[in-house]
PDB file of C-alpha atoms in Angstrom:
ATOM      1  CA  UNK A   1     178.825 104.140   3.937  1.00 89.00           C
ATOM      2  CA  UNK A   2     179.644 107.856   4.546  1.00 95.00           C
ATOM      3  CA  UNK A   3     182.306 110.154   3.365  1.00 97.00           C
ATOM      4  CA  UNK A   4     184.631 111.693   5.982  1.00 97.00           C
ATOM      5  CA  UNK A   5     187.951 113.302   6.219  1.00 98.00           C
ATOM      6  CA  UNK A   6     190.561 111.439   8.210  1.00 98.00           C
ATOM      7  CA  UNK A   7     190.183 113.989  11.045  1.00 98.00           C
ATOM      8  CA  UNK A   8     186.483 113.607  11.191  1.00 98.00           C
ATOM      9  CA  UNK A   9     186.688 109.823  11.120  1.00 98.00           C
ATOM     10  CA  UNK A  10     189.015 109.884  14.146  1.00 98.00           C
ATOM     11  CA  UNK A  11     186.502 112.218  15.908  1.00 98.00           C
ATOM     12  CA  UNK A  12     183.720 109.737  15.172  1.00 98.00           C
ATOM     13  CA  UNK A  13     185.712 106.885  16.384  1.00 98.00           C
ATOM     14  CA  UNK A  14     186.548 108.721  19.637  1.00 98.00           C
ATOM     15  CA  UNK A  15     182.863 109.536  20.013  1.00 98.00           C
ATOM     16  CA  UNK A  16     181.999 105.969  19.632  1.00 98.00           C
ATOM     17  CA  UNK A  17     184.704 104.970  22.214  1.00 98.00           C
ATOM     18  CA  UNK A  18     183.276 107.459  24.754  1.00 98.00           C
ATOM     19  CA  UNK A  19     179.777 106.249  24.239  1.00 98.00           C
ATOM     20  CA  UNK A  20     180.541 102.575  24.690  1.00 97.00           C
ATOM     21  CA  UNK A  21     183.147 102.563  27.428  1.00 97.00           C
ATOM     22  CA  UNK A  22     182.220 104.786  30.503  1.00 97.00           C
ATOM     23  CA  UNK A  23     185.778 104.308  31.724  1.00 97.00           C
ATOM     24  CA  UNK A  24     187.335 105.944  28.747  1.00 98.00           C
ATOM     25  CA  UNK A  25     188.259 109.608  28.733  1.00 98.00           C
ATOM     26  CA  UNK A  26     190.351 112.088  26.634  1.00 98.00           C
ATOM     27  CA  UNK A  27     193.080 114.342  27.970  1.00 98.00           C
ATOM     28  CA  UNK A  28     195.399 116.770  26.211  1.00 97.00           C
ATOM     29  CA  UNK A  29     196.358 120.430  25.751  1.00 97.00           C
ATOM     30  CA  UNK A  30     193.535 122.524  24.309  1.00 97.00           C
ATOM     31  CA  UNK A  31     191.356 119.369  23.380  1.00 97.00           C
ATOM     32  CA  UNK A  32     188.245 120.604  25.168  1.00 96.00           C
ATOM     33  CA  UNK A  33     186.708 123.953  24.248  1.00 94.00           C
ATOM     34  CA  UNK A  34     189.051 124.484  21.441  1.00 95.00           C
ATOM     35  CA  UNK A  35     188.725 120.893  19.995  1.00 96.00           C
ATOM     36  CA  UNK A  36     192.512 120.522  19.602  1.00 95.00           C
ATOM     37  CA  UNK A  37     194.821 122.276  17.178  1.00 95.00           C
ATOM     38  CA  UNK A  38     193.381 120.339  14.345  1.00 96.00           C
ATOM     39  CA  UNK A  39     189.876 120.261  15.743  1.00 96.00           C
ATOM     40  CA  UNK A  40     189.888 116.413  15.963  1.00 97.00           C
ATOM     41  CA  UNK A  41     188.096 116.547  19.387  1.00 97.00           C
ATOM     42  CA  UNK A  42     185.844 119.311  18.413  1.00 96.00           C
ATOM     43  CA  UNK A  43     182.335 118.978  20.051  1.00 97.00           C
ATOM     44  CA  UNK A  44     183.350 116.112  22.362  1.00 98.00           C
ATOM     45  CA  UNK A  45     183.702 118.090  25.517  1.00 97.00           C
ATOM     46  CA  UNK A  46     180.328 119.729  25.081  1.00 97.00           C
ATOM     47  CA  UNK A  47     178.667 116.205  24.664  1.00 97.00           C
ATOM     48  CA  UNK A  48     180.609 114.278  27.285  1.00 98.00           C
ATOM     49  CA  UNK A  49     181.610 116.784  29.930  1.00 97.00           C
ATOM     50  CA  UNK A  50     184.877 118.217  31.275  1.00 96.00           C
ATOM     51  CA  UNK A  51     185.408 114.998  33.317  1.00 96.00           C
ATOM     52  CA  UNK A  52     185.551 112.902  30.131  1.00 97.00           C
ATOM     53  CA  UNK A  53     187.501 115.391  27.771  1.00 98.00           C
ATOM     54  CA  UNK A  54     190.041 117.030  29.995  1.00 97.00           C
ATOM     55  CA  UNK A  55     191.967 120.130  29.076  1.00 97.00           C
ATOM     56  CA  UNK A  56     195.405 119.507  30.596  1.00 96.00           C
ATOM     57  CA  UNK A  57     198.254 121.897  31.528  1.00 95.00           C
ATOM     58  CA  UNK A  58     201.070 122.158  29.098  1.00 94.00           C
ATOM     59  CA  UNK A  59     203.016 119.307  30.468  1.00 95.00           C
ATOM     60  CA  UNK A  60     203.565 116.256  28.279  1.00 96.00           C
ATOM     61  CA  UNK A  61     205.228 114.232  31.137  1.00 96.00           C
ATOM     62  CA  UNK A  62     202.392 114.915  33.457  1.00 96.00           C
ATOM     63  CA  UNK A  63     199.758 114.018  30.749  1.00 97.00           C
ATOM     64  CA  UNK A  64     201.436 110.574  30.204  1.00 97.00           C
ATOM     65  CA  UNK A  65     202.170 109.995  33.966  1.00 96.00           C
ATOM     66  CA  UNK A  66     198.529 110.783  34.748  1.00 97.00           C
ATOM     67  CA  UNK A  67     197.414 108.297  32.104  1.00 97.00           C
ATOM     68  CA  UNK A  68     199.525 105.527  33.406  1.00 95.00           C
ATOM     69  CA  UNK A  69     198.038 106.143  36.859  1.00 95.00           C
ATOM     70  CA  UNK A  70     194.484 106.067  35.578  1.00 96.00           C
ATOM     71  CA  UNK A  71     195.172 102.933  33.577  1.00 95.00           C
ATOM     72  CA  UNK A  72     196.439 101.093  36.589  1.00 91.00           C
ATOM     73  CA  UNK A  73     193.176 102.239  38.370  1.00 92.00           C
ATOM     74  CA  UNK A  74     190.977 100.747  35.682  1.00 93.00           C
ATOM     75  CA  UNK A  75     190.402 103.629  33.302  1.00 96.00           C
ATOM     76  CA  UNK A  76     191.115 103.761  29.540  1.00 97.00           C
ATOM     77  CA  UNK A  77     192.698 107.102  29.033  1.00 98.00           C
ATOM     78  CA  UNK A  78     193.361 108.516  25.506  1.00 98.00           C
ATOM     79  CA  UNK A  79     196.019 111.312  25.448  1.00 98.00           C
ATOM     80  CA  UNK A  80     196.634 113.725  22.740  1.00 98.00           C
ATOM     81  CA  UNK A  81     200.063 115.321  22.067  1.00 97.00           C
ATOM     82  CA  UNK A  82     199.635 118.500  20.170  1.00 95.00           C
ATOM     83  CA  UNK A  83     202.590 117.936  17.679  1.00 94.00           C
ATOM     84  CA  UNK A  84     205.020 115.026  17.098  1.00 95.00           C
ATOM     85  CA  UNK A  85     208.003 116.983  18.499  1.00 94.00           C
ATOM     86  CA  UNK A  86     206.197 117.786  21.664  1.00 96.00           C
ATOM     87  CA  UNK A  87     206.088 114.150  22.880  1.00 97.00           C
ATOM     88  CA  UNK A  88     209.631 114.171  23.938  1.00 96.00           C
ATOM     89  CA  UNK A  89     209.065 115.578  27.406  1.00 96.00           C
ATOM     90  CA  UNK A  90     206.895 112.621  27.931  1.00 97.00           C
ATOM     91  CA  UNK A  91     209.340 110.092  26.286  1.00 97.00           C
ATOM     92  CA  UNK A  92     210.694 108.902  29.546  1.00 96.00           C
ATOM     93  CA  UNK A  93     207.364 108.119  30.953  1.00 96.00           C
ATOM     94  CA  UNK A  94     206.374 106.248  27.791  1.00 97.00           C
ATOM     95  CA  UNK A  95     209.499 104.135  27.208  1.00 96.00           C
ATOM     96  CA  UNK A  96     210.616 103.530  30.825  1.00 95.00           C
ATOM     97  CA  UNK A  97     207.132 103.240  32.532  1.00 94.00           C
ATOM     98  CA  UNK A  98     204.247 102.776  30.206  1.00 96.00           C
ATOM     99  CA  UNK A  99     205.826 100.185  27.916  1.00 96.00           C
ATOM    100  CA  UNK A 100     207.164  98.070  30.681  1.00 95.00           C
ATOM    101  CA  UNK A 101     204.201  98.074  33.033  1.00 91.00           C
ATOM    102  CA  UNK A 102     202.823  94.687  31.938  1.00 90.00           C
ATOM    103  CA  UNK A 103     206.239  92.964  32.114  1.00 91.00           C
ATOM    104  CA  UNK A 104     207.267  94.657  35.297  1.00 89.00           C
ATOM    105  CA  UNK A 105     204.011  93.455  37.028  1.00 88.00           C
ATOM    106  CA  UNK A 106     204.256  90.037  35.556  1.00 89.00           C
ATOM    107  CA  UNK A 107     200.999  90.603  33.953  1.00 86.00           C
ATOM    108  CA  UNK A 108     199.060  91.843  36.920  1.00 85.00           C
ATOM    109  CA  UNK A 109     198.717  95.400  35.586  1.00 82.00           C
ATOM    110  CA  UNK A 110     197.737  96.291  32.018  1.00 82.00           C
ATOM    111  CA  UNK A 111     198.392  99.655  30.563  1.00 90.00           C
ATOM    112  CA  UNK A 112     195.478 100.475  28.329  1.00 94.00           C
ATOM    113  CA  UNK A 113     196.618 103.888  27.364  1.00 98.00           C
ATOM    114  CA  UNK A 114     196.346 105.362  23.768  1.00 98.00           C
ATOM    115  CA  UNK A 115     198.672 108.312  22.847  1.00 98.00           C
ATOM    116  CA  UNK A 116     197.513 110.182  19.826  1.00 98.00           C
ATOM    117  CA  UNK A 117     200.250 111.945  17.885  1.00 98.00           C
ATOM    118  CA  UNK A 118     199.718 114.030  14.752  1.00 97.00           C
ATOM    119  CA  UNK A 119     202.984 113.486  12.814  1.00 97.00           C
ATOM    120  CA  UNK A 120     204.868 114.224   9.697  1.00 96.00           C
ATOM    121  CA  UNK A 121     205.673 117.177   7.542  1.00 96.00           C
ATOM    122  CA  UNK A 122     204.039 118.825   4.485  1.00 93.00           C
ATOM    123  CA  UNK A 123     202.213 121.624   6.462  1.00 93.00           C
ATOM    124  CA  UNK A 124     204.675 124.394   6.048  1.00 92.00           C
ATOM    125  CA  UNK A 125     205.892 124.250   9.573  1.00 91.00           C
ATOM    126  CA  UNK A 126     209.315 123.743  11.243  1.00 82.00           C
ATOM    127  CA  UNK A 127     211.102 121.231  13.455  1.00 86.00           C
ATOM    128  CA  UNK A 128     209.048 119.989  16.470  1.00 91.00           C
ATOM    129  CA  UNK A 129     205.953 120.396  14.314  1.00 93.00           C
ATOM    130  CA  UNK A 130     206.815 118.097  11.369  1.00 95.00           C
ATOM    131  CA  UNK A 131     208.779 115.109  12.610  1.00 94.00           C
ATOM    132  CA  UNK A 132     208.365 111.397  12.229  1.00 96.00           C
ATOM    133  CA  UNK A 133     209.546 109.735  15.450  1.00 96.00           C
ATOM    134  CA  UNK A 134     208.014 106.319  15.016  1.00 97.00           C
ATOM    135  CA  UNK A 135     211.284 104.370  14.922  1.00 97.00           C
ATOM    136  CA  UNK A 136     212.165 105.724  18.445  1.00 97.00           C
ATOM    137  CA  UNK A 137     209.010 104.188  19.751  1.00 97.00           C
ATOM    138  CA  UNK A 138     209.190 100.919  17.685  1.00 97.00           C
ATOM    139  CA  UNK A 139     212.511 100.202  19.251  1.00 96.00           C
ATOM    140  CA  UNK A 140     210.953 100.028  22.592  1.00 95.00           C
ATOM    141  CA  UNK A 141     209.223  96.618  23.365  1.00 95.00           C
ATOM    142  CA  UNK A 142     205.767  96.748  24.811  1.00 95.00           C
ATOM    143  CA  UNK A 143     204.335  99.404  22.666  1.00 97.00           C
ATOM    144  CA  UNK A 144     201.883  98.916  19.729  1.00 97.00           C
ATOM    145  CA  UNK A 145     202.273 101.470  17.060  1.00 98.00           C
ATOM    146  CA  UNK A 146     199.434 102.139  14.575  1.00 98.00           C
ATOM    147  CA  UNK A 147     199.515 104.522  11.552  1.00 98.00           C
ATOM    148  CA  UNK A 148     196.333 104.804   9.475  1.00 98.00           C
ATOM    149  CA  UNK A 149     196.481 106.240   5.917  1.00 98.00           C
ATOM    150  CA  UNK A 150     192.739 106.675   5.198  1.00 98.00           C
ATOM    151  CA  UNK A 151     189.476 107.672   6.857  1.00 98.00           C
ATOM    152  CA  UNK A 152     187.993 104.065   7.022  1.00 98.00           C
ATOM    153  CA  UNK A 153     191.076 102.734   8.764  1.00 98.00           C
ATOM    154  CA  UNK A 154     191.388 105.740  10.975  1.00 98.00           C
ATOM    155  CA  UNK A 155     187.623 105.269  12.207  1.00 98.00           C
ATOM    156  CA  UNK A 156     188.200 101.614  13.044  1.00 98.00           C
ATOM    157  CA  UNK A 157     191.783 101.724  14.209  1.00 98.00           C
ATOM    158  CA  UNK A 158     191.274 104.328  16.859  1.00 98.00           C
ATOM    159  CA  UNK A 159     188.571 102.081  18.340  1.00 98.00           C
ATOM    160  CA  UNK A 160     190.863  99.125  18.164  1.00 98.00           C
ATOM    161  CA  UNK A 161     193.576 101.120  19.942  1.00 98.00           C
ATOM    162  CA  UNK A 162     191.147 102.132  22.661  1.00 98.00           C
ATOM    163  CA  UNK A 163     190.135  98.486  23.173  1.00 97.00           C
ATOM    164  CA  UNK A 164     193.764  97.240  23.416  1.00 96.00           C
ATOM    165  CA  UNK A 165     194.969  96.194  26.948  1.00 92.00           C
ATOM    166  CA  UNK A 166     198.469  97.249  25.933  1.00 94.00           C
ATOM    167  CA  UNK A 167     199.644 100.807  25.233  1.00 97.00           C
ATOM    168  CA  UNK A 168     199.266 102.155  21.705  1.00 98.00           C
ATOM    169  CA  UNK A 169     201.097 104.962  20.073  1.00 98.00           C
ATOM    170  CA  UNK A 170     198.546 106.198  17.375  1.00 98.00           C
ATOM    171  CA  UNK A 171     200.357 108.251  14.769  1.00 98.00           C
ATOM    172  CA  UNK A 172     197.925 110.462  12.637  1.00 98.00           C
ATOM    173  CA  UNK A 173     199.228 111.782   9.291  1.00 98.00           C
ATOM    174  CA  UNK A 174     198.543 115.447   9.973  1.00 96.00           C
ATOM    175  CA  UNK A 175     198.872 116.604   6.356  1.00 96.00           C
ATOM    176  CA  UNK A 176     196.245 114.033   5.349  1.00 97.00           C
ATOM    177  CA  UNK A 177     193.794 115.139   7.951  1.00 98.00           C
ATOM    178  CA  UNK A 178     191.597 116.612   5.301  1.00 97.00           C
ATOM    179  CA  UNK A 179     191.773 113.734   2.857  1.00 97.00           C
ATOM    180  CA  UNK A 180     188.300 112.408   2.295  1.00 97.00           C
ATOM    181  CA  UNK A 181     187.346 108.772   2.009  1.00 97.00           C
ATOM    182  CA  UNK A 182     184.507 106.266   2.393  1.00 97.00           C
ATOM    183  CA  UNK A 183     183.865 104.973   5.839  1.00 97.00           C
ATOM    184  CA  UNK A 184     181.805 101.905   6.519  1.00 96.00           C
ATOM    185  CA  UNK A 185     180.689 102.408  10.077  1.00 95.00           C
ATOM    186  CA  UNK A 186     179.106  98.873  10.122  1.00 94.00           C
ATOM    187  CA  UNK A 187     181.930  96.604   8.779  1.00 93.00           C
ATOM    188  CA  UNK A 188     185.183  96.909  10.650  1.00 93.00           C
ATOM    189  CA  UNK A 189     188.459  97.338   9.016  1.00 92.00           C
ATOM    190  CA  UNK A 190     191.062  94.455   9.090  1.00 95.00           C
ATOM    191  CA  UNK A 191     193.100  94.271  12.345  1.00 95.00           C
ATOM    192  CA  UNK A 192     195.719  97.014  12.458  1.00 96.00           C
ATOM    193  CA  UNK A 193     198.515  94.511  12.576  1.00 96.00           C
ATOM    194  CA  UNK A 194     197.516  93.284   9.181  1.00 98.00           C
ATOM    195  CA  UNK A 195     199.095  95.054   6.188  1.00 98.00           C
ATOM    196  CA  UNK A 196     196.972  95.565   3.199  1.00 98.00           C
ATOM    197  CA  UNK A 197     197.697  95.586  -0.460  1.00 98.00           C
ATOM    198  CA  UNK A 198     196.097  98.870  -1.572  1.00 98.00           C
ATOM    199  CA  UNK A 199     197.170  98.411  -5.242  1.00 98.00           C
ATOM    200  CA  UNK A 200     198.071  95.100  -6.716  1.00 98.00           C
ATOM    201  CA  UNK A 201     201.021  94.751  -9.047  1.00 98.00           C
ATOM    202  CA  UNK A 202     203.554  92.259 -10.387  1.00 98.00           C
ATOM    203  CA  UNK A 203     206.840  93.982 -11.197  1.00 98.00           C
ATOM    204  CA  UNK A 204     207.904  95.676  -7.929  1.00 98.00           C
ATOM    205  CA  UNK A 205     206.570  96.383  -4.409  1.00 98.00           C
ATOM    206  CA  UNK A 206     206.379  99.745  -2.624  1.00 98.00           C
ATOM    207  CA  UNK A 207     205.919  99.402   1.194  1.00 98.00           C
ATOM    208  CA  UNK A 208     204.845 102.484   3.144  1.00 98.00           C
ATOM    209  CA  UNK A 209     202.401 103.778   5.765  1.00 98.00           C
ATOM    210  CA  UNK A 210     200.608 106.814   6.841  1.00 98.00           C
ATOM    211  CA  UNK A 211     201.101 110.089   4.912  1.00 98.00           C
ATOM    212  CA  UNK A 212     203.094 108.463   2.097  1.00 98.00           C
ATOM    213  CA  UNK A 213     200.480 105.987   0.996  1.00 98.00           C
ATOM    214  CA  UNK A 214     198.922 108.538  -1.477  1.00 98.00           C
ATOM    215  CA  UNK A 215     202.399 109.312  -2.786  1.00 98.00           C
ATOM    216  CA  UNK A 216     203.136 105.771  -3.303  1.00 98.00           C
ATOM    217  CA  UNK A 217     199.921 105.257  -5.092  1.00 98.00           C
ATOM    218  CA  UNK A 218     200.591 108.232  -7.356  1.00 98.00           C
ATOM    219  CA  UNK A 219     204.043 106.876  -8.155  1.00 98.00           C
ATOM    220  CA  UNK A 220     202.628 103.501  -9.055  1.00 98.00           C
ATOM    221  CA  UNK A 221     200.094 105.229 -11.323  1.00 97.00           C
ATOM    222  CA  UNK A 222     202.911 107.123 -13.078  1.00 97.00           C
ATOM    223  CA  UNK A 223     205.048 103.879 -13.501  1.00 97.00           C
ATOM    224  CA  UNK A 224     202.098 102.205 -15.075  1.00 96.00           C
ATOM    225  CA  UNK A 225     202.559 104.719 -17.975  1.00 94.00           C
ATOM    226  CA  UNK A 226     205.946 103.096 -18.513  1.00 92.00           C
ATOM    227  CA  UNK A 227     204.331  99.677 -18.550  1.00 96.00           C
ATOM    228  CA  UNK A 228     205.439  98.829 -14.994  1.00 97.00           C
ATOM    229  CA  UNK A 229     203.058  97.162 -12.645  1.00 98.00           C
ATOM    230  CA  UNK A 230     203.776  98.289  -9.135  1.00 98.00           C
ATOM    231  CA  UNK A 231     202.201  96.760  -6.006  1.00 98.00           C
ATOM    232  CA  UNK A 232     201.668  99.090  -2.956  1.00 98.00           C
ATOM    233  CA  UNK A 233     201.471  97.719   0.624  1.00 98.00           C
ATOM    234  CA  UNK A 234     200.137  99.848   3.388  1.00 98.00           C
ATOM    235  CA  UNK A 235     201.710  98.566   6.584  1.00 98.00           C
ATOM    236  CA  UNK A 236     198.984 100.286   8.939  1.00 98.00           C
ATOM    237  CA  UNK A 237     201.011  99.021  11.961  1.00 98.00           C
ATOM    238  CA  UNK A 238     204.671  99.878  12.536  1.00 98.00           C
ATOM    239  CA  UNK A 239     204.962  97.625  15.602  1.00 97.00           C
ATOM    240  CA  UNK A 240     204.203  94.736  15.101  1.00 97.00           C
ATOM    241  CA  UNK A 241     204.998  94.797  11.440  1.00 98.00           C
ATOM    242  CA  UNK A 242     203.326  92.308   9.201  1.00 98.00           C
ATOM    243  CA  UNK A 243     206.371  90.825   7.577  1.00 98.00           C
ATOM    244  CA  UNK A 244     204.507  87.854   6.057  1.00 98.00           C
ATOM    245  CA  UNK A 245     202.432  90.225   3.837  1.00 98.00           C
ATOM    246  CA  UNK A 246     205.601  92.073   2.741  1.00 98.00           C
ATOM    247  CA  UNK A 247     207.434  88.837   1.947  1.00 98.00           C
ATOM    248  CA  UNK A 248     204.518  87.400   0.090  1.00 98.00           C
ATOM    249  CA  UNK A 249     204.423  90.594  -2.155  1.00 98.00           C
ATOM    250  CA  UNK A 250     208.216  90.608  -2.738  1.00 98.00           C
ATOM    251  CA  UNK A 251     208.311  86.854  -3.600  1.00 98.00           C
ATOM    252  CA  UNK A 252     205.745  87.732  -6.377  1.00 97.00           C
ATOM    253  CA  UNK A 253     207.352  90.985  -7.693  1.00 98.00           C
ATOM    254  CA  UNK A 254     211.071  90.380  -6.971  1.00 98.00           C
ATOM    255  CA  UNK A 255     211.700  94.022  -6.130  1.00 98.00           C
ATOM    256  CA  UNK A 256     211.163  96.231  -2.933  1.00 98.00           C
ATOM    257  CA  UNK A 257     211.234  99.866  -2.304  1.00 98.00           C
ATOM    258  CA  UNK A 258     210.476 101.085   1.214  1.00 98.00           C
ATOM    259  CA  UNK A 259     209.639 104.603   1.992  1.00 98.00           C
ATOM    260  CA  UNK A 260     208.742 106.784   4.866  1.00 98.00           C
ATOM    261  CA  UNK A 261     209.117 110.546   5.950  1.00 97.00           C
ATOM    262  CA  UNK A 262     211.362 109.729   8.783  1.00 97.00           C
ATOM    263  CA  UNK A 263     215.184 109.745   8.116  1.00 97.00           C
ATOM    264  CA  UNK A 264     216.396 106.786   6.091  1.00 97.00           C
ATOM    265  CA  UNK A 265     219.243 106.205   8.732  1.00 97.00           C
ATOM    266  CA  UNK A 266     217.957 104.009  11.546  1.00 96.00           C
ATOM    267  CA  UNK A 267     214.393 104.187  10.082  1.00 96.00           C
ATOM    268  CA  UNK A 268     211.758 101.432  10.014  1.00 97.00           C
ATOM    269  CA  UNK A 269     212.653 100.871   6.327  1.00 98.00           C
ATOM    270  CA  UNK A 270     216.106  99.427   7.275  1.00 97.00           C
ATOM    271  CA  UNK A 271     214.417  96.755   9.417  1.00 98.00           C
ATOM    272  CA  UNK A 272     211.984  95.960   6.680  1.00 98.00           C
ATOM    273  CA  UNK A 273     214.767  95.740   4.115  1.00 98.00           C
ATOM    274  CA  UNK A 274     216.849  93.465   6.392  1.00 97.00           C
ATOM    275  CA  UNK A 275     214.029  91.170   7.225  1.00 97.00           C
ATOM    276  CA  UNK A 276     212.906  90.761   3.562  1.00 98.00           C
ATOM    277  CA  UNK A 277     216.577  90.154   2.569  1.00 96.00           C
ATOM    278  CA  UNK A 278     216.720  87.381   5.090  1.00 97.00           C
ATOM    279  CA  UNK A 279     213.440  85.783   4.269  1.00 97.00           C
ATOM    280  CA  UNK A 280     212.991  86.405   0.420  1.00 97.00           C
ATOM    281  CA  UNK A 281     216.734  86.736  -0.909  1.00 96.00           C
ATOM    282  CA  UNK A 282     216.323  84.087  -3.480  1.00 96.00           C
ATOM    283  CA  UNK A 283     213.226  85.739  -4.864  1.00 97.00           C
ATOM    284  CA  UNK A 284     214.812  89.245  -5.169  1.00 97.00           C
ATOM    285  CA  UNK A 285     215.965  90.661  -8.506  1.00 97.00           C
ATOM    286  CA  UNK A 286     217.456  93.602  -6.876  1.00 98.00           C
ATOM    287  CA  UNK A 287     218.579  94.865  -3.389  1.00 97.00           C
ATOM    288  CA  UNK A 288     215.863  96.498  -1.344  1.00 98.00           C
ATOM    289  CA  UNK A 289     215.934 100.309  -1.701  1.00 98.00           C
ATOM    290  CA  UNK A 290     215.061 102.791   0.976  1.00 98.00           C
ATOM    291  CA  UNK A 291     213.573 106.282   0.296  1.00 98.00           C
ATOM    292  CA  UNK A 292     213.226 108.538   3.289  1.00 97.00           C
ATOM    293  CA  UNK A 293     214.222 111.846   4.840  1.00 96.00           C
ATOM    294  CA  UNK A 294     217.758 113.065   5.277  1.00 96.00           C
ATOM    295  CA  UNK A 295     219.646 112.432   8.554  1.00 96.00           C
ATOM    296  CA  UNK A 296     219.245 116.080   9.745  1.00 94.00           C
ATOM    297  CA  UNK A 297     216.919 118.173  11.768  1.00 93.00           C
ATOM    298  CA  UNK A 298     213.633 118.842   9.946  1.00 94.00           C
ATOM    299  CA  UNK A 299     214.350 121.869   7.581  1.00 94.00           C
ATOM    300  CA  UNK A 300     212.584 125.112   7.246  1.00 92.00           C
ATOM    301  CA  UNK A 301     209.315 125.067   5.273  1.00 90.00           C
ATOM    302  CA  UNK A 302     210.845 126.727   2.151  1.00 91.00           C
ATOM    303  CA  UNK A 303     212.814 123.676   1.514  1.00 93.00           C
ATOM    304  CA  UNK A 304     210.717 120.860   3.075  1.00 94.00           C
ATOM    305  CA  UNK A 305     209.795 119.661  -0.380  1.00 93.00           C
ATOM    306  CA  UNK A 306     213.364 118.690  -0.891  1.00 94.00           C
ATOM    307  CA  UNK A 307     213.364 116.774   2.276  1.00 95.00           C
ATOM    308  CA  UNK A 308     210.168 114.805   1.852  1.00 96.00           C
ATOM    309  CA  UNK A 309     209.921 111.614  -0.304  1.00 97.00           C
ATOM    310  CA  UNK A 310     207.890 112.527  -3.369  1.00 97.00           C
ATOM    311  CA  UNK A 311     206.697 110.895  -6.620  1.00 98.00           C
ATOM    312  CA  UNK A 312     209.978 111.713  -8.392  1.00 97.00           C
ATOM    313  CA  UNK A 313     212.145 110.140  -5.632  1.00 98.00           C
ATOM    314  CA  UNK A 314     209.924 106.966  -5.714  1.00 98.00           C
ATOM    315  CA  UNK A 315     210.153 106.781  -9.426  1.00 98.00           C
ATOM    316  CA  UNK A 316     214.031 107.168  -9.287  1.00 98.00           C
ATOM    317  CA  UNK A 317     214.135 104.413  -6.712  1.00 98.00           C
ATOM    318  CA  UNK A 318     212.123 102.073  -9.037  1.00 98.00           C
ATOM    319  CA  UNK A 319     214.431 102.929 -11.877  1.00 97.00           C
ATOM    320  CA  UNK A 320     217.390 102.095  -9.804  1.00 97.00           C
ATOM    321  CA  UNK A 321     215.803  98.756  -8.839  1.00 98.00           C
ATOM    322  CA  UNK A 322     214.899  97.838 -12.466  1.00 97.00           C
ATOM    323  CA  UNK A 323     218.395  98.777 -13.619  1.00 96.00           C
ATOM    324  CA  UNK A 324     219.764  95.578 -11.796  1.00 94.00           C
TER     325      UNK A 324
END
């Protein structure tokens, strides 16, 4: 066991990938000498060389296209996109090429590309630097989407992503990069597609992932003071989603709140609410309630606290659920 921040856990995971797979390499803007905007790749170019940790031009479409070509030729590239909102120049390459490569070639070509994207708000920045575009990628078949919330998962899930023969979008909660946690470097985390109950409870279920897991845990702790036992489920994977784990929890508690930083409209929460309503309707004591961002461009930093889901918004959602 060792204590790491989420950022350094990803660094350690990437280091292990580079050590164990000579066909793996990292590519992205300023990831070499600078070590990335958040220093997640710090020191890796010095240790593995400029051929394995490649500083790219400022051209996201070129980064993704290069990775696709390398993957077809037998390499395992891991790309970094500096900020969530910068991924869109490469969106066409991801959704029309990368995601469809295996199906288009009838399985002859895999596309083992990992695309690391720091995402979410809470850092005092603006649009293009604080967005949560995971639903746009989840709608595209052929992509796996991982979203760790703690250091242990981050360390192991980046390695799982690198070992995947299918493309992986790896969303990293940037405002939690400095959150410390215990990392067991000997015993792997559960597979990313397996949701985990991070706080057991009996009265209601909160389902979330990535940066809002600490918020959900804090809300559950606050609700405990009112005598309510809240279960918190960390999805860990946005595509595929472990619906069995969610349904099992809701069948026990009878109530569901789903929360994410992305806008509620068209978000992952809507899919989860619909699926749970289909599969666990007779067990539910109240409708599923979604808590997310507003359907608007990400606001200026002075008012982002009003945009982001927080403890009060989750407690309000729980109150509304218990009012039924």
